[in-house]
Tab-separated table of C-alpha atoms and ligand atoms in Angstrom:
chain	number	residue	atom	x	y	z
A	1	UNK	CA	9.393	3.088	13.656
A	2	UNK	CA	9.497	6.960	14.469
A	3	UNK	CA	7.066	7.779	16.588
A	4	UNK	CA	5.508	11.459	16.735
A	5	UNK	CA	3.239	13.010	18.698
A	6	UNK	CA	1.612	15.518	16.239
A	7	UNK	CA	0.301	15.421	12.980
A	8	UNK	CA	2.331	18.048	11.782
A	9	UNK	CA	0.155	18.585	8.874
A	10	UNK	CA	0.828	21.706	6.783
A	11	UNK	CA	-0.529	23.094	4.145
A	12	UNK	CA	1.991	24.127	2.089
A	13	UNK	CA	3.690	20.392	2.358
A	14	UNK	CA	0.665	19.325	-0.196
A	15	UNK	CA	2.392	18.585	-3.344
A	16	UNK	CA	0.394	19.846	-6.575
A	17	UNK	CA	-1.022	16.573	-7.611
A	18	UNK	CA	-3.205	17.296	-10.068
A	19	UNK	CA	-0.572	18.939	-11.743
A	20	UNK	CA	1.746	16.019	-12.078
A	21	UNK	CA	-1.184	13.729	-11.864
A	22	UNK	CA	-2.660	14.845	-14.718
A	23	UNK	CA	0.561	15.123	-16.967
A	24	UNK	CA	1.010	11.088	-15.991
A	25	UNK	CA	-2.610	10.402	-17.283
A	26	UNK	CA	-1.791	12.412	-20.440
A	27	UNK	CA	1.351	10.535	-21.275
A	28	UNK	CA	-0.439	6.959	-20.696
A	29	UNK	CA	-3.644	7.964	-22.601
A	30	UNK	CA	-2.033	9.724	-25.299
A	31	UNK	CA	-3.835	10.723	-28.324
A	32	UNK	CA	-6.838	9.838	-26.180
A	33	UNK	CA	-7.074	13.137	-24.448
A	34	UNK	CA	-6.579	15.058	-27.276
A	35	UNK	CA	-9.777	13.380	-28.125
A	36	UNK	CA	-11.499	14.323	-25.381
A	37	UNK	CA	-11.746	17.859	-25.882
A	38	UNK	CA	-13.991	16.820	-29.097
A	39	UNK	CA	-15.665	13.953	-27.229
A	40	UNK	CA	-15.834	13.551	-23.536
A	41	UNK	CA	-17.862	10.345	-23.259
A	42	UNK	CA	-15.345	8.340	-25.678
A	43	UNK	CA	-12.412	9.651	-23.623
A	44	UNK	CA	-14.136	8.788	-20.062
A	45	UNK	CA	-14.477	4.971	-21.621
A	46	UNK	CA	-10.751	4.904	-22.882
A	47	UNK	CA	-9.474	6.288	-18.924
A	48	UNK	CA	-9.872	3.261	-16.485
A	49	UNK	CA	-9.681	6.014	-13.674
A	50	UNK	CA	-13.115	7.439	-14.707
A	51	UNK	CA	-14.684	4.404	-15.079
A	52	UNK	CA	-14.216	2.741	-12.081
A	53	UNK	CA	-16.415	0.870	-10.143
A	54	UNK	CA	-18.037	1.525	-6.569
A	55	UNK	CA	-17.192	-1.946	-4.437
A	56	UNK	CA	-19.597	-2.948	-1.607
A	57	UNK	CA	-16.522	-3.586	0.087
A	58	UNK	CA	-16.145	-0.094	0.716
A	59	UNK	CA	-16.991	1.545	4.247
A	60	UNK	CA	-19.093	4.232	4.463
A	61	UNK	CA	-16.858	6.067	7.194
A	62	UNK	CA	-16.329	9.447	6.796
A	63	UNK	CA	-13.223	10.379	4.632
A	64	UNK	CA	-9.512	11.754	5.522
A	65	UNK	CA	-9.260	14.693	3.696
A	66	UNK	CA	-6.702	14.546	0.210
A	67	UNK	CA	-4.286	16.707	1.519
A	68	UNK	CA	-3.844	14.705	4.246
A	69	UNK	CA	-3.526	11.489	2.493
A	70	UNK	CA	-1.100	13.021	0.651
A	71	UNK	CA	0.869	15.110	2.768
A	72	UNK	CA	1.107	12.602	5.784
A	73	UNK	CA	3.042	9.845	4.845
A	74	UNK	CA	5.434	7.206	5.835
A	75	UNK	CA	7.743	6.646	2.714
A	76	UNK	CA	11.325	5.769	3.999
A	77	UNK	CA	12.741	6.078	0.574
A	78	UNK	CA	12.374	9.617	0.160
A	79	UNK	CA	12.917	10.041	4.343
A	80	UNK	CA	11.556	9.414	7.595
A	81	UNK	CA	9.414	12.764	8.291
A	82	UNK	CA	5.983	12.251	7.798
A	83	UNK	CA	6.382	15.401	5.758
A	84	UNK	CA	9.880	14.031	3.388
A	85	UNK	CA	7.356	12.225	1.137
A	86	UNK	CA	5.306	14.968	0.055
A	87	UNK	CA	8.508	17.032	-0.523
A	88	UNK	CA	10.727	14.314	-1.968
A	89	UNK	CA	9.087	12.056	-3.963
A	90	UNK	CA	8.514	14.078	-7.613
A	91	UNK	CA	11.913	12.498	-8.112
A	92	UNK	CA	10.647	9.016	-8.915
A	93	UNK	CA	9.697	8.600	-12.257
A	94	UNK	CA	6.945	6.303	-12.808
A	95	UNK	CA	6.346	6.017	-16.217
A	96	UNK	CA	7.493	3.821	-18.027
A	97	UNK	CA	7.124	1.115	-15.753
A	98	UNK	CA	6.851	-2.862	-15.493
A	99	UNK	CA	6.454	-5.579	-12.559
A	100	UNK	CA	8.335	-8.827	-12.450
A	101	UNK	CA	6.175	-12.131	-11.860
A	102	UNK	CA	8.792	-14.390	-10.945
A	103	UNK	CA	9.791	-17.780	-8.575
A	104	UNK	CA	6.559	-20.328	-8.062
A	105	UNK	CA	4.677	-19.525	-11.391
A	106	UNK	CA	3.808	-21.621	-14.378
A	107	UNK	CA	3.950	-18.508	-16.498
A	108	UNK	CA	6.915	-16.082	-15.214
A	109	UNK	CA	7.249	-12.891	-17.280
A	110	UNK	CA	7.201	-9.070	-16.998
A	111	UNK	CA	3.807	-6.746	-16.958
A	112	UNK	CA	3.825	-2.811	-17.910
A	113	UNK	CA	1.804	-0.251	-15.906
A	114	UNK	CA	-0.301	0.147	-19.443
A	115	UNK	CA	-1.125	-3.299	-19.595
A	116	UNK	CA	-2.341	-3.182	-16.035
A	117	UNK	CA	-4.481	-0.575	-16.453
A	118	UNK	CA	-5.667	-2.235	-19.843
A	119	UNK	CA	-6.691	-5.692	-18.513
A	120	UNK	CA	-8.031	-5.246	-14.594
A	121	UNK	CA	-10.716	-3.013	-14.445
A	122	UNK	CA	-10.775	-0.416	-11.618
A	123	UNK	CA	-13.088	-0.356	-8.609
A	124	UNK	CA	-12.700	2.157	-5.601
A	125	UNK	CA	-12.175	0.776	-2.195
A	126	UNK	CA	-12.453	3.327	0.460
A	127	UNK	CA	-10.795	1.014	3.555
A	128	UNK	CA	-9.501	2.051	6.856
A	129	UNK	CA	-5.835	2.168	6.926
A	130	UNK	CA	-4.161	1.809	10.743
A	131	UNK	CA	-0.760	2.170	11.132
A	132	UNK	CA	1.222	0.648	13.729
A	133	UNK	CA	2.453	4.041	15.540
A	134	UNK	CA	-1.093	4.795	16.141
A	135	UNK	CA	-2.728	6.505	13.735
A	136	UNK	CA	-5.116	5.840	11.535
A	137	UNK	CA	-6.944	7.459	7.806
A	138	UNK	CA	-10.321	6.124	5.523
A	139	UNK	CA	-9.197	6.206	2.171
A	140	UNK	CA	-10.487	6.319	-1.458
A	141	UNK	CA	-8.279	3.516	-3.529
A	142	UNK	CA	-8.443	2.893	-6.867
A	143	UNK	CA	-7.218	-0.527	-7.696
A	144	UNK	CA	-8.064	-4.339	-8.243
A	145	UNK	CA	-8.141	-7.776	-6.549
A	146	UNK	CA	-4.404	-8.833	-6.505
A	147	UNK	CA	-5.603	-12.272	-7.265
A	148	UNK	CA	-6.728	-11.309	-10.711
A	149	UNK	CA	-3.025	-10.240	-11.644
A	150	UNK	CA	-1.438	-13.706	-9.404
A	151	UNK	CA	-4.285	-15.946	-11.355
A	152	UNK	CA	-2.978	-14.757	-14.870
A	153	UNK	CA	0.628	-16.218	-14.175
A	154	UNK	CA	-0.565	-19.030	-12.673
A	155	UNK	CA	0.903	-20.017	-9.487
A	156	UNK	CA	2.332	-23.415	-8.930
A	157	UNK	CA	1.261	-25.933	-5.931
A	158	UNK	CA	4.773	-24.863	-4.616
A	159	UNK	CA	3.431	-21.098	-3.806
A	160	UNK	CA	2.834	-20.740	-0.206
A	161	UNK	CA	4.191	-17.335	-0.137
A	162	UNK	CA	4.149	-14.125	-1.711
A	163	UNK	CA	7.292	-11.954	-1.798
A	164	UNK	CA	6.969	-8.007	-2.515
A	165	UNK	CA	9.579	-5.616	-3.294
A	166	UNK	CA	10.048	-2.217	-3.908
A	167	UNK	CA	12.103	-0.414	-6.805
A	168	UNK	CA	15.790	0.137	-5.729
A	169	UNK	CA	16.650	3.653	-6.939
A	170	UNK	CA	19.008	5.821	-4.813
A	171	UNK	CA	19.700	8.313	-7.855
A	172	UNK	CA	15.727	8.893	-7.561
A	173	UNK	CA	14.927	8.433	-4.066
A	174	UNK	CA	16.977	10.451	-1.117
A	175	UNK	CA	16.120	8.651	1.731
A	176	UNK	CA	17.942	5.547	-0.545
A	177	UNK	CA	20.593	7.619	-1.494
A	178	UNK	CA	21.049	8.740	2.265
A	179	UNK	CA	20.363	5.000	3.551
A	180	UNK	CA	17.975	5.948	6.342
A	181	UNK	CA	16.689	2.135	6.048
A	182	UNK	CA	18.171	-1.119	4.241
A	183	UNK	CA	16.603	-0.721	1.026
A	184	UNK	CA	14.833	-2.294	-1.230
A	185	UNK	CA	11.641	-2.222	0.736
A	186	UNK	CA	10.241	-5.821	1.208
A	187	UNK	CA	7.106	-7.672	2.339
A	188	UNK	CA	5.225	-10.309	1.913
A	189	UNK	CA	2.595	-12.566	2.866
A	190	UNK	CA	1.097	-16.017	3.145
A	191	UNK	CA	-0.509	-17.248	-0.530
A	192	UNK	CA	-4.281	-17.407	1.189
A	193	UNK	CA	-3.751	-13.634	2.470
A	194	UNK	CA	-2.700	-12.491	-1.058
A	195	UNK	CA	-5.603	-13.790	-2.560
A	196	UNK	CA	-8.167	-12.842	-0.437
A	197	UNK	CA	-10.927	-9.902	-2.266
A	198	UNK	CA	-9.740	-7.517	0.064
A	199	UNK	CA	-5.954	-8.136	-0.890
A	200	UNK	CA	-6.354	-4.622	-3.432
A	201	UNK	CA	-3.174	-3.842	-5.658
A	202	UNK	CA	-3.705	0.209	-5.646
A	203	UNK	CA	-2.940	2.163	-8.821
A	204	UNK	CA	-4.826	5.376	-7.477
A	205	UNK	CA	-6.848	6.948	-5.002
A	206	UNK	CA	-9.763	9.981	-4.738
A	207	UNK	CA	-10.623	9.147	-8.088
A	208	UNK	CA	-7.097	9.959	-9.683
A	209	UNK	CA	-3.637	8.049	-10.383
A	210	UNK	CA	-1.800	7.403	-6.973
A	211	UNK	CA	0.536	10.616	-6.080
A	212	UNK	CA	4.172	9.512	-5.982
A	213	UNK	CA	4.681	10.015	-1.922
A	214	UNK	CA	1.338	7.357	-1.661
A	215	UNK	CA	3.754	4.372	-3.647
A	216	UNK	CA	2.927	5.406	-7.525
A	217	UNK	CA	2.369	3.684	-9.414
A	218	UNK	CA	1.288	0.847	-8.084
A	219	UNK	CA	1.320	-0.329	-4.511
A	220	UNK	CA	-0.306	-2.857	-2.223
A	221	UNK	CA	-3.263	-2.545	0.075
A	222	UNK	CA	-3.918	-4.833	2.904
A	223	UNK	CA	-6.629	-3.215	4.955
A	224	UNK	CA	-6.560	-5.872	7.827
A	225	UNK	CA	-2.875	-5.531	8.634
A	226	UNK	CA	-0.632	-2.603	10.158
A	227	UNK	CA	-0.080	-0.359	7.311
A	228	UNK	CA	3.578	-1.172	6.718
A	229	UNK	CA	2.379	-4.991	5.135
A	230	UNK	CA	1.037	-2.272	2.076
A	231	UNK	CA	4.161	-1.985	0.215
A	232	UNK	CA	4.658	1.012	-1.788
A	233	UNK	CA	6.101	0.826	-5.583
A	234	UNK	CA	6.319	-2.204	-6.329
A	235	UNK	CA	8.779	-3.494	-9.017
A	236	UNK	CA	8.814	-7.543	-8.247
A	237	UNK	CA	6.256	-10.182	-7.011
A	238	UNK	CA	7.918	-13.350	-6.007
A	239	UNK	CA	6.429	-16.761	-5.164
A	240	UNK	CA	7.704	-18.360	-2.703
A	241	UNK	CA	8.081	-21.596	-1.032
A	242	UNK	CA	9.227	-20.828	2.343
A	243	UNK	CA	7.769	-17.813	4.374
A	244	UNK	CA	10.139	-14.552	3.195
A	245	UNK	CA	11.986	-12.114	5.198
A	246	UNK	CA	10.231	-8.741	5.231
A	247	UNK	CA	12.386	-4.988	5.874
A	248	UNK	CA	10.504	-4.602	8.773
A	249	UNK	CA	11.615	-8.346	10.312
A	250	UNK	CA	15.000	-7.823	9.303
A	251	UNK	CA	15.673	-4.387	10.989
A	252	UNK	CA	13.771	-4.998	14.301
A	253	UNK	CA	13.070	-8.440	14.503
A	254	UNK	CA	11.733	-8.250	18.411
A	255	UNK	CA	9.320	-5.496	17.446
A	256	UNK	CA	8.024	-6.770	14.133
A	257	UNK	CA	6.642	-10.473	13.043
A	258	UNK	CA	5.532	-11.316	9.629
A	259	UNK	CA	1.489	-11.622	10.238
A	260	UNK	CA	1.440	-8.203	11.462
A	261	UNK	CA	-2.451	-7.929	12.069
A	262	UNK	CA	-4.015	-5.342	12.907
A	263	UNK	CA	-4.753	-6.750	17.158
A	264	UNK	CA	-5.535	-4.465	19.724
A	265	UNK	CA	-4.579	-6.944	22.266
A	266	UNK	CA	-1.266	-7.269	21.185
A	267	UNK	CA	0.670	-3.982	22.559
A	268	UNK	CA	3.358	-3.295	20.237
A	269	UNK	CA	6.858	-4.064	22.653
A	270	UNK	CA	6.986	-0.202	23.025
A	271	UNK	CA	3.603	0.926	23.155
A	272	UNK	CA	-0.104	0.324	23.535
A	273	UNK	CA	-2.160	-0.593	20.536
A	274	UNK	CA	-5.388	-0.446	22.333
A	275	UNK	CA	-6.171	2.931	20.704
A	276	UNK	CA	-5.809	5.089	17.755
A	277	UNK	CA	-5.616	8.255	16.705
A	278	UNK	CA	-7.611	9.161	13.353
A	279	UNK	CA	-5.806	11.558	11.045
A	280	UNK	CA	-8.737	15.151	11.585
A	281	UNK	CA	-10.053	13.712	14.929
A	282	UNK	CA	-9.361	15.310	18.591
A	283	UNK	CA	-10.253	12.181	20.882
A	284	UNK	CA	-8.700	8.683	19.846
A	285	UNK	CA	-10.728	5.484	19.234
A	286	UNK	CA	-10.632	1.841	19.531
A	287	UNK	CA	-8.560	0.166	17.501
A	288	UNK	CA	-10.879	-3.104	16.118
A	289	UNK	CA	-9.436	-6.532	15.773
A	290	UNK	CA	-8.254	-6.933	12.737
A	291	UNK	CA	-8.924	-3.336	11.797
A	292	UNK	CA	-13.079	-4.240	11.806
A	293	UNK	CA	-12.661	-6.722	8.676
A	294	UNK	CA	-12.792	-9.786	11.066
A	295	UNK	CA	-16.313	-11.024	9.883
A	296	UNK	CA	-14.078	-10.969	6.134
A	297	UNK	CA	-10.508	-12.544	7.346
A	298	UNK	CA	-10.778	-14.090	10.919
A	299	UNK	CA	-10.891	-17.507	9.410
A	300	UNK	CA	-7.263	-17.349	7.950
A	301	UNK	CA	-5.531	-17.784	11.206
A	302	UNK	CA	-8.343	-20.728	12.918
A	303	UNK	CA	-6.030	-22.745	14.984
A	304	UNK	CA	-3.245	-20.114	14.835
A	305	UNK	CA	-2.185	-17.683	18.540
A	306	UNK	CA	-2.186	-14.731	17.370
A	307	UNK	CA	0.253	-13.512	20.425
A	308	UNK	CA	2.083	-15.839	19.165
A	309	UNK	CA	2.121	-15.699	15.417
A	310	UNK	CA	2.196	-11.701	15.469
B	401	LIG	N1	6.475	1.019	1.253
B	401	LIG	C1	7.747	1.373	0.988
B	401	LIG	N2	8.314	0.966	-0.147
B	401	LIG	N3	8.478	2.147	1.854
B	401	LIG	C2	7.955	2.570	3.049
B	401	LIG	O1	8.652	3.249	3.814
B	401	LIG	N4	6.008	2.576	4.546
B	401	LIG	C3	4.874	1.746	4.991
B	401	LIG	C4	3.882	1.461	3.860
B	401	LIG	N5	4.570	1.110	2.640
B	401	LIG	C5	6.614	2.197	3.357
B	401	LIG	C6	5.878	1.434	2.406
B	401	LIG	C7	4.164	2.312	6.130
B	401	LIG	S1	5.000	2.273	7.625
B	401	LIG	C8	2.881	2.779	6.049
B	401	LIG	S2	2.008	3.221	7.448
B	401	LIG	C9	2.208	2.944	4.748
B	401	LIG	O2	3.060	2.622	3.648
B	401	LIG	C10	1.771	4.379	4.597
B	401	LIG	O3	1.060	4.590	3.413
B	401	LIG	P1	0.591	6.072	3.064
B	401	LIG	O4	1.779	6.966	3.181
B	401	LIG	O5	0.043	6.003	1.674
B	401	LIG	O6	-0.485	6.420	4.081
């Protein structure tokens, strides 16, 4: 992965989200807003992203700021400046659409973004996320347990595996277009990681629906593991038999493994991951094992070596 040395966070890289944020929530809700300017409290039950739920899973770290969260981004499909995604990705259109359930599954079939947001309630997770160039943010999500969504399509006793993948389209996305990466972005993980409570499909975050260059409209969120393992966009969810190939694997298999856990004692081939930088702060800090949920997840890999198994 590119590696840079400063934030280069600017101001005027901060897409107007609530511009386009709040034309996406009009379109879903519909008649629903027009509502609201009559009755406030009926429309703030009918909008999922209102009524979501604090999570005592949450840490009470201070936060990165919104226009950093959204102006800071890795996002290969719209380019590989940490600044492309901001720019870029008001290409993408989001709505409508629909994820694939596929492969291992008792029930395979298709689910819309509306139906999402209809039957899994919201709750906010505010998680550390630490990527693995070294820096690091505490952010706000919106989203639910992806267990609730694997649960409803009922995985077989075949499903070891979870495959993710991102939508394929270069027309939308530049960095596809220009083939700075082999797209479609993939990831997965093992079927015990996917269902753990902290395993958070993301359909927001700061309160609001997710801005484009953060993976709208839905993405995953895997706060124990380098950031990459939190796929953006997602269009299919595969289960799998037989552990799956990820994008990062593929392109530099002696650099990247599939477990990818967050593990200060495992120095990334071309760098330290002792430390990290967090996105607002001067000095760097430890990085924790496991990004500080090992009390939650240390007990999926008993038995495994993690320098090993990386
Ligand atoms: N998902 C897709 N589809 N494409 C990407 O390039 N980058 C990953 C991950 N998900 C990426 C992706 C990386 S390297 C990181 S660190 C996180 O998204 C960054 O998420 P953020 O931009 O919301 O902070």
């Amino acid at each position: 992965m590119l590696i840079k040395t400063s934030t280069e966070l600017s101001d005027s890289a901060v897409t107007p989200e609530a511009i386009y944020l709040q034309r996406r929530q009009f379109l879903q809700l519909g008649i629903a807003a027009t509502a609201s300017l009559l009755a406030p409290n009926i429309f703030a039950a009918a909008n999922p992203f209102a009524s979501a739920t604090k999570s005592p899973l949450s840490t009470t770290e201070d936060l990165t700021p919104l226009d950093s969260v959204t102006s800071y981004n890795n996002f290969y499909e719209f380019g590989v400046e940490k600044t492309d995604p901001a720019q870029n990705a008001h290409t993408l259109i989001t709505t409508p659409w629909t994820i694939n359930v596929e492969g291992e599954v008792e029930k395979p079939g298709m689910i819309s973004m509306d139906e999402i947001l209809k039957n899994y309630p919201l709750e906010e997770r505010i998680y550390r996320l630490r990527c693995v160039e070294g820096w690091s943010m505490v952010i706000p999500w919106l989203g639910f347990p992806l267990s609730h969504l694997l649960k409803a399509f009922k995985p077989n006793s075949r499903a070891k595996y979870v495959q993710f993948i991102s939508v394929d389209r270069p027309e939308q996305m530049i960095g596809q277009k220009q083939k700075v990466f082999e797209f479609p972005y993939q990831e997965g993980l093992r079927i015990d990681e996917a269902m753990h409570p902290l395993t958070l499909l993301s359909v927001g975050l700061y309160g609001k629906v997710l801005p484009n260059q953060n993976g709208a409209p839905i993405r995953l969120v895997v706060p124990w593991k380098y950031g990459f393992k939190s796929i953006k966009s997602i269009v299919t969810i595969r289960l799998v038999e037989k552990q799956p190939l990820t994008s990062w694997q593929k392109a530099v298999p002696n650099e990247y493994g599939f477990y990818s856990n967050v593990n200060p004692e495992v120095d990334h081939p071309r760098w330290s991951q002792k430390k990290e930088r967090r996105i607002g702060e001067f000095f760097k800090r430890k990085t924790l094992m496991f990004n500080g949920y090992a009390d939650q997840v240390a007990a999926l890999y008993n038995g495994m070596d993690l320098r090993k198994d990386y």
